[in-house]
Amino acid sequence: MKKNKLLFVLAFLSIALVSCSRATVNAKNPNPLSLWEDNAPAKVALTAYVDSVTKKGSADFIPVKDRIAVFDLDGTLFCETDPIYFDWILYTQRVLDDENYKNRATEEQIALANDLRKAMKTRNLSEDLEDRHAELMPQLFKGFTVEEFKDYIRAYKKQDAPGFKNMKRGEAFYEPMVQVVNYLVENDFTVYICSGTDRITVRTQIEDLLPVDESHVIGTDNTLVATAQGERSGLDYVFTKDDDVVLGGKAISKNVKMNKVSVLAQEIGRKPVLSFGNSSGDASMANYVINKNKYKSAAFMLLCDDTEREYGKLEKAAKMKSDCQKYGWIPVSMRDDWKTIYKAGVEKR
């Protein structure tokens, strides 16, 4: 009898714990977008969309497995004006300032580093910088293991952000957009990041900061090889017990514009229903999501129109707003829609 009572009590406690756990998991934040202005058109549009596609019985209901959202990184989730892209500044530091590398830098690498530093001052980015950076950046860390490269990025993240007070380079996430990511995850969306930045770099940028699994990070890809592989192709070399996976030093593809659509189709296998971007590099991704989609879909584009709390570019913002009207994207005003941009205490220098 005592044994039966004990089993009953244990069973009851087990059910209670499971119920409690489920209640915790299912508990929704009553104000998940608290850093957005209450009547911000983009917030209203997003919450209305999520309500319509997650409510069972709704004509717009989307099964959980198909609730896929894709986010660009720089200028969408993370600052790209400090004073320029995270990985571009990393390049200049490696070539011009790193005592372990600068004496080995080639003339071509040094020329690009100097051009990037000029661009940082003028904020005038010539079109060739992106292609040159994509080609040369992998060379700087050739032979690093993946973990060594991640450690290098982690150390870089701890530097002070030059454009802001009370912020480290790795803390430059837009807090209202972090809320969007969390809000979607709470509503059973699977979130992917699709960035023009190197994939391993992005994985290291977001670790412990965003609820996005490493396997859901898509970025620019560079070669990875075995330690002793040398110049042999992957078809001619067998990985051994003594090998590590190291950076191969060569670019494979730059994940911008139409390349984002191609890689999304390859890696996910399902068409996303939400897209978030901020530039012409995200236009193809946005159009891919909202056109010929079997589900209700939407694309949001950030406008860099805040010159008080951020280093906005009003001409670029006006062009993006016009493109939103043209293509059916939903504009997000950093100036008008957000109560804050960065974490508490951060100020523009």
Short mmCIF file of N, CA and C in Angstrom, two decimals, residues 88 91-98 101-120 129 132-133 136-137 139-140:
data_model
loop_
_atom_site.label_atom_id
_atom_site.label_comp_id
_atom_site.label_asym_id
_atom_site.label_seq_id
_atom_site.Cartn_x
_atom_site.Cartn_y
_atom_site.Cartn_z
N TRP A 88 34.73 44.94 -41.86
CA TRP A 88 35.65 45.81 -42.60
C TRP A 88 36.65 46.45 -41.64
N TYR A 91 39.18 43.93 -40.71
CA TYR A 91 40.19 43.79 -41.76
C TYR A 91 41.30 44.83 -41.58
N THR A 92 40.92 46.09 -41.41
CA THR A 92 41.94 47.15 -41.30
C THR A 92 42.82 46.94 -40.07
N GLN A 93 42.24 46.50 -38.98
CA GLN A 93 43.03 46.26 -37.77
C GLN A 93 44.01 45.12 -37.97
N ARG A 94 43.57 44.07 -38.60
CA ARG A 94 44.43 42.91 -38.84
C ARG A 94 45.63 43.30 -39.71
N VAL A 95 45.39 44.08 -40.76
CA VAL A 95 46.43 44.42 -41.72
C VAL A 95 47.36 45.53 -41.20
N LEU A 96 46.80 46.53 -40.57
CA LEU A 96 47.58 47.71 -40.21
C LEU A 96 48.04 47.75 -38.76
N ASP A 97 47.36 47.04 -37.87
CA ASP A 97 47.64 47.19 -36.44
C ASP A 97 48.07 45.91 -35.73
N ASP A 98 47.77 44.76 -36.27
CA ASP A 98 48.05 43.50 -35.59
C ASP A 98 49.53 43.17 -35.71
N TYR A 101 50.61 40.15 -37.63
CA TYR A 101 50.32 39.99 -39.05
C TYR A 101 50.83 41.13 -39.93
N LYS A 102 50.85 42.35 -39.44
CA LYS A 102 51.04 43.51 -40.32
C LYS A 102 52.35 43.47 -41.12
N ASN A 103 53.38 42.84 -40.58
CA ASN A 103 54.64 42.76 -41.32
C ASN A 103 54.59 41.72 -42.44
N ARG A 104 53.54 40.92 -42.45
CA ARG A 104 53.37 39.91 -43.51
C ARG A 104 52.33 40.33 -44.54
N ALA A 105 51.68 41.45 -44.30
CA ALA A 105 50.61 41.89 -45.21
C ALA A 105 51.18 42.24 -46.58
N THR A 106 50.43 41.89 -47.62
CA THR A 106 50.86 42.19 -48.98
C THR A 106 50.51 43.63 -49.34
N GLU A 107 51.10 44.12 -50.42
CA GLU A 107 50.81 45.49 -50.87
C GLU A 107 49.33 45.65 -51.20
N GLU A 108 48.77 44.61 -51.79
CA GLU A 108 47.34 44.65 -52.15
C GLU A 108 46.47 44.73 -50.91
N GLN A 109 46.81 43.95 -49.89
CA GLN A 109 46.04 43.97 -48.63
C GLN A 109 46.16 45.33 -47.95
N ILE A 110 47.36 45.89 -47.94
CA ILE A 110 47.59 47.20 -47.30
C ILE A 110 46.83 48.30 -48.05
N ALA A 111 46.83 48.23 -49.37
CA ALA A 111 46.13 49.25 -50.16
C ALA A 111 44.64 49.25 -49.84
N LEU A 112 44.05 48.07 -49.73
CA LEU A 112 42.63 48.00 -49.38
C LEU A 112 42.39 48.52 -47.97
N ALA A 113 43.26 48.17 -47.02
CA ALA A 113 43.10 48.64 -45.65
C ALA A 113 43.12 50.17 -45.60
N ASN A 114 44.02 50.77 -46.33
CA ASN A 114 44.09 52.24 -46.36
C ASN A 114 42.86 52.84 -47.02
N ASP A 115 42.36 52.20 -48.07
CA ASP A 115 41.14 52.69 -48.73
C ASP A 115 39.93 52.57 -47.81
N LEU A 116 39.89 51.49 -47.03
CA LEU A 116 38.78 51.31 -46.10
C LEU A 116 38.83 52.38 -45.01
N ARG A 117 40.01 52.70 -44.53
CA ARG A 117 40.12 53.73 -43.48
C ARG A 117 39.71 55.10 -44.02
N LYS A 118 40.03 55.37 -45.27
CA LYS A 118 39.58 56.63 -45.88
C LYS A 118 38.06 56.64 -45.97
N ALA A 119 37.49 55.50 -46.35
CA ALA A 119 36.03 55.40 -46.47
C ALA A 119 35.35 55.59 -45.12
N MET A 120 36.01 55.14 -44.05
CA MET A 120 35.44 55.31 -42.72
C MET A 120 35.31 56.79 -42.37
N LEU A 129 34.94 48.34 -53.14
CA LEU A 129 35.43 47.94 -51.82
C LEU A 129 34.88 46.58 -51.40
N ARG A 132 36.69 43.72 -53.31
CA ARG A 132 38.08 43.59 -52.87
C ARG A 132 38.15 42.99 -51.47
N HIS A 133 37.25 43.45 -50.60
CA HIS A 133 37.24 42.90 -49.24
C HIS A 133 36.88 41.42 -49.25
N LEU A 136 40.03 39.45 -50.36
CA LEU A 136 41.25 39.50 -49.55
C LEU A 136 41.05 39.11 -48.09
N MET A 137 39.86 39.32 -47.55
CA MET A 137 39.63 39.03 -46.13
C MET A 137 40.00 37.60 -45.75
N GLN A 139 42.26 35.70 -46.72
CA GLN A 139 43.71 35.48 -46.70
C GLN A 139 44.32 35.82 -45.34
N LEU A 140 43.69 36.75 -44.63
CA LEU A 140 44.28 37.26 -43.40
C LEU A 140 44.31 36.24 -42.26
#
